[in-house]
Coordinates of C-alpha atoms and ligand atoms in Angstrom, one line a residue:
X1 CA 90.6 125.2 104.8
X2 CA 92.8 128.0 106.5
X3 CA 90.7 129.4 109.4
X4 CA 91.4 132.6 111.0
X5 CA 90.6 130.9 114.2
X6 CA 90.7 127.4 114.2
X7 CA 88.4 125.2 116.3
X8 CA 90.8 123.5 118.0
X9 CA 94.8 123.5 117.8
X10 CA 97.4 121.0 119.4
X11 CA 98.9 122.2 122.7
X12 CA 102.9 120.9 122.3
X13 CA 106.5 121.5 123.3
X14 CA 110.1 120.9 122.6
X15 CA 109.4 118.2 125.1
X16 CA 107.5 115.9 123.0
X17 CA 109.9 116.7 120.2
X18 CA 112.4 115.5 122.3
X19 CA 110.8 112.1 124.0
X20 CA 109.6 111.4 120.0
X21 CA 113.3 111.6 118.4
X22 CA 115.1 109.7 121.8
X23 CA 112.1 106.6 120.9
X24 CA 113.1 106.9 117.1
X25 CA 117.0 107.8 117.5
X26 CA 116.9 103.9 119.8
X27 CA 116.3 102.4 116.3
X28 CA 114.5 99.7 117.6
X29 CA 111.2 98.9 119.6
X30 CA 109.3 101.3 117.3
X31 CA 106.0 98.8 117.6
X32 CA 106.5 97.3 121.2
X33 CA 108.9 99.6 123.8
X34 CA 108.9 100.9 127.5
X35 CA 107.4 104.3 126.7
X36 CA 104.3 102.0 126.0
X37 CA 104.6 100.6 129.7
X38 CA 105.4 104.3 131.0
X39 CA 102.3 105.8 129.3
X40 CA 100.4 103.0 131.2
X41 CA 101.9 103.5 134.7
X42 CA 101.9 107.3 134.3
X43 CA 98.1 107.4 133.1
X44 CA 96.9 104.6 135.8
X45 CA 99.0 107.2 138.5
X46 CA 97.0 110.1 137.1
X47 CA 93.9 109.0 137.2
X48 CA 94.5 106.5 140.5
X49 CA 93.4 103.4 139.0
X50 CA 95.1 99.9 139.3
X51 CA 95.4 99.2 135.2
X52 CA 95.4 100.6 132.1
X53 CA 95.9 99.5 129.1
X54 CA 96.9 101.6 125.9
X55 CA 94.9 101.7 121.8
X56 CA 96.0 102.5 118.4
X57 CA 92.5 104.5 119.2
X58 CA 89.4 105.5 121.3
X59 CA 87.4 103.2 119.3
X60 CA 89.6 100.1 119.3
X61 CA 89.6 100.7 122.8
X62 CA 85.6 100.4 123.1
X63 CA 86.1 97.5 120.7
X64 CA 88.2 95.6 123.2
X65 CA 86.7 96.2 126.1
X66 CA 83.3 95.1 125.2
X67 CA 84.8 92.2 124.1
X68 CA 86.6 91.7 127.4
X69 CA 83.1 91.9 129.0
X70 CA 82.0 89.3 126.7
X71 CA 79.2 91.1 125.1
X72 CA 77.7 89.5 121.7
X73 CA 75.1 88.4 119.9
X74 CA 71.6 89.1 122.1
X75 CA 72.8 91.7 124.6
X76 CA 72.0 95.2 124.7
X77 CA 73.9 97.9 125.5
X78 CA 72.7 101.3 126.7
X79 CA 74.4 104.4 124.9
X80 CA 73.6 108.0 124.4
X81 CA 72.4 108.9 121.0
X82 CA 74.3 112.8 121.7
X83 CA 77.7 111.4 121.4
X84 CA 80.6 110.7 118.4
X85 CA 79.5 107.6 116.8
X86 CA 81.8 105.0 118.1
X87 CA 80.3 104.8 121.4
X88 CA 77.1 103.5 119.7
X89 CA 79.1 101.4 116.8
X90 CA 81.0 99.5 119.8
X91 CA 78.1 97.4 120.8
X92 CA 77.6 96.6 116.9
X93 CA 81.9 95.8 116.4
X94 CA 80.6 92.8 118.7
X95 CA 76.9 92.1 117.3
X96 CA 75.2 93.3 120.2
X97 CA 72.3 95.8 120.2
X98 CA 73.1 99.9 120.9
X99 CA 69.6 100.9 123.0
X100 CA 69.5 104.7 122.6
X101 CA 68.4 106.5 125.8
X102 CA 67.5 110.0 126.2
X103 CA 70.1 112.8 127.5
X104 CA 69.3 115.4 130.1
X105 CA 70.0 119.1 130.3
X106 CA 71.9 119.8 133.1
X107 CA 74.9 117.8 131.6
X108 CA 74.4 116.8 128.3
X109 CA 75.1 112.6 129.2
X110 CA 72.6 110.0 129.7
X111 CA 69.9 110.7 131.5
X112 CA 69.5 108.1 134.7
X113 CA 65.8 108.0 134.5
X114 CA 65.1 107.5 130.8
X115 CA 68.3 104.7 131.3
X116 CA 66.1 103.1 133.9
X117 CA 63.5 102.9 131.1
X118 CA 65.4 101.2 129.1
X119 CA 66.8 98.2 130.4
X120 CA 65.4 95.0 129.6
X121 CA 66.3 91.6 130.2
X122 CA 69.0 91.7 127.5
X123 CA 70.7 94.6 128.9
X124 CA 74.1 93.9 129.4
X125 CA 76.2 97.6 130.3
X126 CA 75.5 100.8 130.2
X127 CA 78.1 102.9 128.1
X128 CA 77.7 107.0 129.2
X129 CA 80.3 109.8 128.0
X130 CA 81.2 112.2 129.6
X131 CA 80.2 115.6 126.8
X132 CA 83.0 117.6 125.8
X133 CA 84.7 117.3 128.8
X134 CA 81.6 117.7 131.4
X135 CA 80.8 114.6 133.5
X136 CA 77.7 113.4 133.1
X137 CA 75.7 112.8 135.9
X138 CA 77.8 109.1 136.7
X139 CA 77.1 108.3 140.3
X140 CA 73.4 107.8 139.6
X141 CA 74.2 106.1 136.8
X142 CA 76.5 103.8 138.4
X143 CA 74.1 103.4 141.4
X144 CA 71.8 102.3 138.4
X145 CA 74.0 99.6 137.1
X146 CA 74.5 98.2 140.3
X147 CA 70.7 98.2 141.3
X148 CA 70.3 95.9 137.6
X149 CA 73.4 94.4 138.1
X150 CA 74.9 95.7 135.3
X151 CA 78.2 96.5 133.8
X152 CA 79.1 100.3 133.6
X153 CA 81.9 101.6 130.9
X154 CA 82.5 104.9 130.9
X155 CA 83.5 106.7 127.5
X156 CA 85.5 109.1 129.0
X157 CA 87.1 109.8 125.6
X158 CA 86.5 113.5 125.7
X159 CA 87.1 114.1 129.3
X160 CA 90.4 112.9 130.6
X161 CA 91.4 115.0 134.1
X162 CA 87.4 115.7 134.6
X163 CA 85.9 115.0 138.2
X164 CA 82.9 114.7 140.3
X165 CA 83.4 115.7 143.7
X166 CA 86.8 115.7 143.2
X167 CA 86.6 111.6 141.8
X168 CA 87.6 111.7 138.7
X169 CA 85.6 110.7 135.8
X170 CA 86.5 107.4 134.2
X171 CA 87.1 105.9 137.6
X172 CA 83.7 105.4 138.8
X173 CA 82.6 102.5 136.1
X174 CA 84.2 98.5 136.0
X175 CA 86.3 100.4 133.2
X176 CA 86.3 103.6 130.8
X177 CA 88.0 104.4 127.7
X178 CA 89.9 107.3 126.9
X179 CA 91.1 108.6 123.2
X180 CA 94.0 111.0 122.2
X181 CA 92.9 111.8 118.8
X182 CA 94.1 115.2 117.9
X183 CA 91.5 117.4 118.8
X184 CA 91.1 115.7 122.9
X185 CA 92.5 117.2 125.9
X186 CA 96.0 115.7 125.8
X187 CA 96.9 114.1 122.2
X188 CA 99.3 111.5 120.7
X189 CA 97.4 112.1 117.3
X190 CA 95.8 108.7 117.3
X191 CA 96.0 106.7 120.2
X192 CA 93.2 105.6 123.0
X193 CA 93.5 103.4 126.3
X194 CA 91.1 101.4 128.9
X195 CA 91.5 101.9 132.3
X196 CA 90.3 99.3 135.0
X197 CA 90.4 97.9 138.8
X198 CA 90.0 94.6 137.0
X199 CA 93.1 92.3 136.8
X200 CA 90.6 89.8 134.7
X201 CA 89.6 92.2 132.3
X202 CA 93.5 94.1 132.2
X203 CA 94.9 90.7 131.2
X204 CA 92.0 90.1 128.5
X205 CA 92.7 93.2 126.9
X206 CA 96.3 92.6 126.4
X207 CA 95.6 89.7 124.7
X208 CA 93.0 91.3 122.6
X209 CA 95.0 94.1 121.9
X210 CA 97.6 92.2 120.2
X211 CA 96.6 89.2 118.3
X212 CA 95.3 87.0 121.3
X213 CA 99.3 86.3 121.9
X214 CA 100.2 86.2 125.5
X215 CA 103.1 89.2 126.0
X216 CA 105.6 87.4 128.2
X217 CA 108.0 88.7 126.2
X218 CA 108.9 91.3 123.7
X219 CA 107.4 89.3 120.2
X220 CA 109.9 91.1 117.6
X221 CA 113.1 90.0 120.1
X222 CA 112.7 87.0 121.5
X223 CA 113.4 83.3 120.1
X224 CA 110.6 82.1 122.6
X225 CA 107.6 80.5 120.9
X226 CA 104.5 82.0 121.8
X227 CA 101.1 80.4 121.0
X228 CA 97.7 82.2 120.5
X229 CA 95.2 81.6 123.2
X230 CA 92.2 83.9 121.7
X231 CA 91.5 85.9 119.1
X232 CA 92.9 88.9 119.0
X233 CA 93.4 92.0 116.6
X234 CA 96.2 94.0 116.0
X235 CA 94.9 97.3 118.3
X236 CA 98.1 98.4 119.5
X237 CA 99.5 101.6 120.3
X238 CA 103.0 102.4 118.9
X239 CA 106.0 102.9 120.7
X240 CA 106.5 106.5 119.3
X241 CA 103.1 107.1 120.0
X242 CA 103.0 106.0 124.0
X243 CA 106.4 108.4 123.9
X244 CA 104.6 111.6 122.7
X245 CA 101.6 110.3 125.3
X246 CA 104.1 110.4 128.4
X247 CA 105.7 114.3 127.2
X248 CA 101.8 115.4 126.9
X249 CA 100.6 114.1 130.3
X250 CA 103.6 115.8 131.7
X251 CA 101.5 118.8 130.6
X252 CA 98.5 118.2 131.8
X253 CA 97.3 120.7 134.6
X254 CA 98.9 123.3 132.6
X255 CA 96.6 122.2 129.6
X256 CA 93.3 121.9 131.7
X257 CA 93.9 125.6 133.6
X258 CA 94.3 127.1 130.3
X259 CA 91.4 125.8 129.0
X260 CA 89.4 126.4 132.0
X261 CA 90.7 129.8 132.0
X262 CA 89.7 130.3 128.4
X263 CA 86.1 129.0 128.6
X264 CA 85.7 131.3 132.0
X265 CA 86.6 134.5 129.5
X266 CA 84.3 133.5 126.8
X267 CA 81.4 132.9 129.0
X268 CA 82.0 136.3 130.9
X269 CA 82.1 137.7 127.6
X270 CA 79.1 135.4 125.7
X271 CA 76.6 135.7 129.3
X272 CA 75.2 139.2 128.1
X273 CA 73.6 137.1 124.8
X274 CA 69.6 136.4 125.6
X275 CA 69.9 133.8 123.1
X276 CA 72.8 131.7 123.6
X277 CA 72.6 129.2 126.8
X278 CA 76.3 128.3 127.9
X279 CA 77.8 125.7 128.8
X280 CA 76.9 123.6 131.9
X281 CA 79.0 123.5 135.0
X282 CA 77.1 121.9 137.7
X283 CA 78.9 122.1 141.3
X284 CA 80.8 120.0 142.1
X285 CA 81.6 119.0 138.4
X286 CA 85.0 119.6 137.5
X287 CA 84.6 119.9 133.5
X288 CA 88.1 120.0 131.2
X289 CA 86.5 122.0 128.3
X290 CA 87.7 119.3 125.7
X291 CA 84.6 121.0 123.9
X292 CA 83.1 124.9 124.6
X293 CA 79.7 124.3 123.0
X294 CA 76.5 126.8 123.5
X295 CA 73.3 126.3 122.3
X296 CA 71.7 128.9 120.4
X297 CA 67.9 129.4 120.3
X298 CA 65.0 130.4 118.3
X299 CA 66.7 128.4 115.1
X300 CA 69.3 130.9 114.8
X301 CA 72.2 128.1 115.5
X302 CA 73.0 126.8 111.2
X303 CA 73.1 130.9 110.5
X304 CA 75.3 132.2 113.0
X305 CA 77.9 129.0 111.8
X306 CA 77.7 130.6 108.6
X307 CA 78.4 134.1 109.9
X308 CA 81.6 133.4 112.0
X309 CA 82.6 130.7 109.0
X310 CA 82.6 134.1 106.6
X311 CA 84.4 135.5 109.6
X312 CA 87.4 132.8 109.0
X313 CA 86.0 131.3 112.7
X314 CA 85.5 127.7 112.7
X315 CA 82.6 125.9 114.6
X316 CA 81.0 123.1 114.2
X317 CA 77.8 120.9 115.4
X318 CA 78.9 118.1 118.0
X319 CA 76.9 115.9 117.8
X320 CA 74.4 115.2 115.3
X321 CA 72.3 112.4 116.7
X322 CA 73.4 109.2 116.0
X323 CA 70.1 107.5 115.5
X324 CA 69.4 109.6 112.7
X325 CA 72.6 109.3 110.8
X326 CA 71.9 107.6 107.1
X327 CA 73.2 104.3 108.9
X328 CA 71.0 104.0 111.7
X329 CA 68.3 105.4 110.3
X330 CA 68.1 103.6 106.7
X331 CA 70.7 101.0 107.7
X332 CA 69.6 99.5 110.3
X333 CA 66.2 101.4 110.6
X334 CA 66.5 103.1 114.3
X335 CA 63.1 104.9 114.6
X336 CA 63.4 105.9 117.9
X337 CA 62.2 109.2 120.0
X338 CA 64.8 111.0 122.1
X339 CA 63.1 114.3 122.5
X340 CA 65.7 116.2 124.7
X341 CA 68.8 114.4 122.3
X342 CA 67.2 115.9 118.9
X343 CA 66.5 119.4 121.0
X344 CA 70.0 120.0 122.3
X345 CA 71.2 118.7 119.1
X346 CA 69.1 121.1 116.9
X347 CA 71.0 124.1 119.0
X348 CA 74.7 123.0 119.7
X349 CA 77.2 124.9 118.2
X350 CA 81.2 124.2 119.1
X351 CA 82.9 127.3 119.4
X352 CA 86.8 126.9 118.9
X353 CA 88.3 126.2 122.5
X354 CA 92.4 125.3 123.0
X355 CA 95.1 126.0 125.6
X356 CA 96.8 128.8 123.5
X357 CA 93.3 130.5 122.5
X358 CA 94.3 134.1 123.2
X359 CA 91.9 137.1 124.7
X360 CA 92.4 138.7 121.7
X361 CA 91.2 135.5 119.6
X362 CA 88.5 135.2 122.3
X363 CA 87.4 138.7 121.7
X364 CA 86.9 138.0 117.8
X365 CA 85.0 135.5 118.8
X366 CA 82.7 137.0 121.5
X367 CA 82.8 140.3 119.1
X368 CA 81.3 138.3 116.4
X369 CA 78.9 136.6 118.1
X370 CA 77.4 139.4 120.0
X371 CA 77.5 141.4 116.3
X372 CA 75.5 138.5 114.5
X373 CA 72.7 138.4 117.8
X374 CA 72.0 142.6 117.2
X375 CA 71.7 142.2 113.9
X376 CA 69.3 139.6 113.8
X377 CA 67.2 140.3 117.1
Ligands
LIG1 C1 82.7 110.3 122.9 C2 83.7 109.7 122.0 N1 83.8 108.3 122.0 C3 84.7 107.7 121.3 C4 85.6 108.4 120.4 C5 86.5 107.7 119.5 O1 87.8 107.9 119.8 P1 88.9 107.8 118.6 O2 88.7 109.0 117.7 O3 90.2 107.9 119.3 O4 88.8 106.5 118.0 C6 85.5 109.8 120.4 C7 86.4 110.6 119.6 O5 86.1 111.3 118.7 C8 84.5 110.5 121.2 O6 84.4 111.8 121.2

């Protein structure tokens, strides 16, 4: 569908026109090249951590890594049931139990105490995202894992540039994930990474990333014979790919000050609505806005959807819980209680949010809203 105001739009340049046709004009090292190693320096610089390793995705990168942590068959792993599904199906890709714990309200990510709760002898990480760009409340979390002696992966799939206290998010756990899918802060269509201080679990990924074949060399030039130490999958990111990755972290700062800029307007603008509750923004909590999602009282949230869809405005519910999706519900029979999860889920609406949203876009928006609240109140 054609929306009037889309929910989300990709923020791009001549520049990654450019860095695209120089990878494809070289005619060669279209699967494995140096903007792959680039993308992986220049991400590791931004975010100051020692390795990083790139995906074809954000999932295959969850996929890996618990993997690289060797978690199977008769561990559990702690994960929020207020998140995009992969963060739950990662612990399943490797036959290892997703435990849902509750979320709390001040962020939207797991909530420390209820995580507490929930570990059990079988726990083996604890797998928080960061919501839509907020960081979720990590240090106690991480002083959690370490109290249980547990491994902490951060999803930070949805908040890449994101800090606490100026730390930024995906930095404080043994590793995190990022994604670049189209609709994330900076994008390379599909495409995800792991970062980590971990030299054991960089050089495990690698191998895991691409067929379980050590990469002492470039496979698809080199005579040398390689063997296969592990099994691996084919989860790598393409060389085109890691090209349009390096032109969109040049962008960056630009990217998060317009969003932040944007979501400052629409709050000014929304704040006068009784029934709307904004988003969070804790001190000290640097959020990106990869996401601007309200929550809309008194059961009004599926109708006012409607109203700004007839408007040609596009919003949608992130996230519907996972334990009660056909598959974890019917599937696999998840009967679980996550009272604050299934609250804030019943209310969340995504309002569109990008760098190039303009005031005047922003006023539909607000204009809209604030029409469909004095109608109905
Ligand atoms: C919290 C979270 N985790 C994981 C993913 C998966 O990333 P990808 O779509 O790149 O596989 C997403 C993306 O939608 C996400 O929002």
């Amino acid at each position: 569908m054609d929306w009037r105001i889309p929910l989300f739009k990709i923020y791009w340049d001549e520049e990654d026109l450019e860095v695209v046709n120089r990878a494809l004009r070289r005619g060669t090292g279209w699967a494995i090249g140096p903007e792959v190693a680039q993308f992986e320096e220049k991400l590791s610089g931004y975010l100051g951590t020692k390795y990083c390793v790139a995906f074809n995705s954000g999932t295959s990168a969850l996929h890996a890594v618990l993997i690289a942590y060797g978690i199977g068959p008769g561990d559990e792993v702690i994960v929020p049931s207020f998140t995009f599904i992969a963060t739950a199906n990662a612990a399943l890709f490797v036959g290892a139990k997703p435990v849902f714990a509750d979320i709390e309200e001040k962020t939207y990510g797991l909530d420390p105490k209820d995580v507490e709760r929930k570990i059990s002898s079988k726990t083996k990480a604890i797998l928080p995202i960061h919501y839509g760009g907020c960081p979720c409340l990590i240090e106690e979390l991480k002083e959690i894992a370490q109290r249980h002696n547990l491994i902490l992966i951060e999803d930070a799939a949805e908040a890449l540039g994101a800090s606490v206290k100026g730390r930024k998010a995906g930095t404080f756990g043994d590793s995190a994930i990022l994604s670049f899918c189209q609709n994330k802060v900076i994008t390379t269509g599909e495409g995800g990474a792991v970062i980590t201080s971990s030299k054991e679990i960089y050089e495990k990924l690698k191998l895991i990333r691409s067929h379980g074949r050590p990469e002492t060399s470039d496979y698809f030039s080199s005579t040398e014979q390689v063997d296969y130490v592990t099994l691996g999958y084919n989860f790598r990111m393409s060389n085109i790919t890691a090209a349009l990755g390096l032109a969109q972290l040049n962008k960056i700062d630009t990217i998060i000050k317009m969003r932040r800029r944007n979501a400052q307007l629409m709050s000014q603008r929304l704040s006068s609505i009784e029934g709307i509750v904004l988003p969070p923004s804790p001190d000290g909590f640097y959020h990106v806005y990869q996401m601007y999602t309200v929550r809309v009282k008194n059961g009004l949230r599926d109708r006012l959807l409607e109203h700004l869809a007839e408007r040609g405005i596009m919003t949608k519910v992130y996230f519907p819980p996972v334990h009660q999706t056909l598959f974890y519900k019917n599937g696999l029979k998840y009967d679980c209680e996550l009272p604050i999860t299934e609250a804030v889920s019943g209310q969340v609406l995504t309002l569109p949010m990008y760098p190039s949203l303009s005031e005047e876009e922003i006023t539909t928006i607000t204009r809209e809203t604030i029409g469909y609240f004095s109608e109905v109140q």
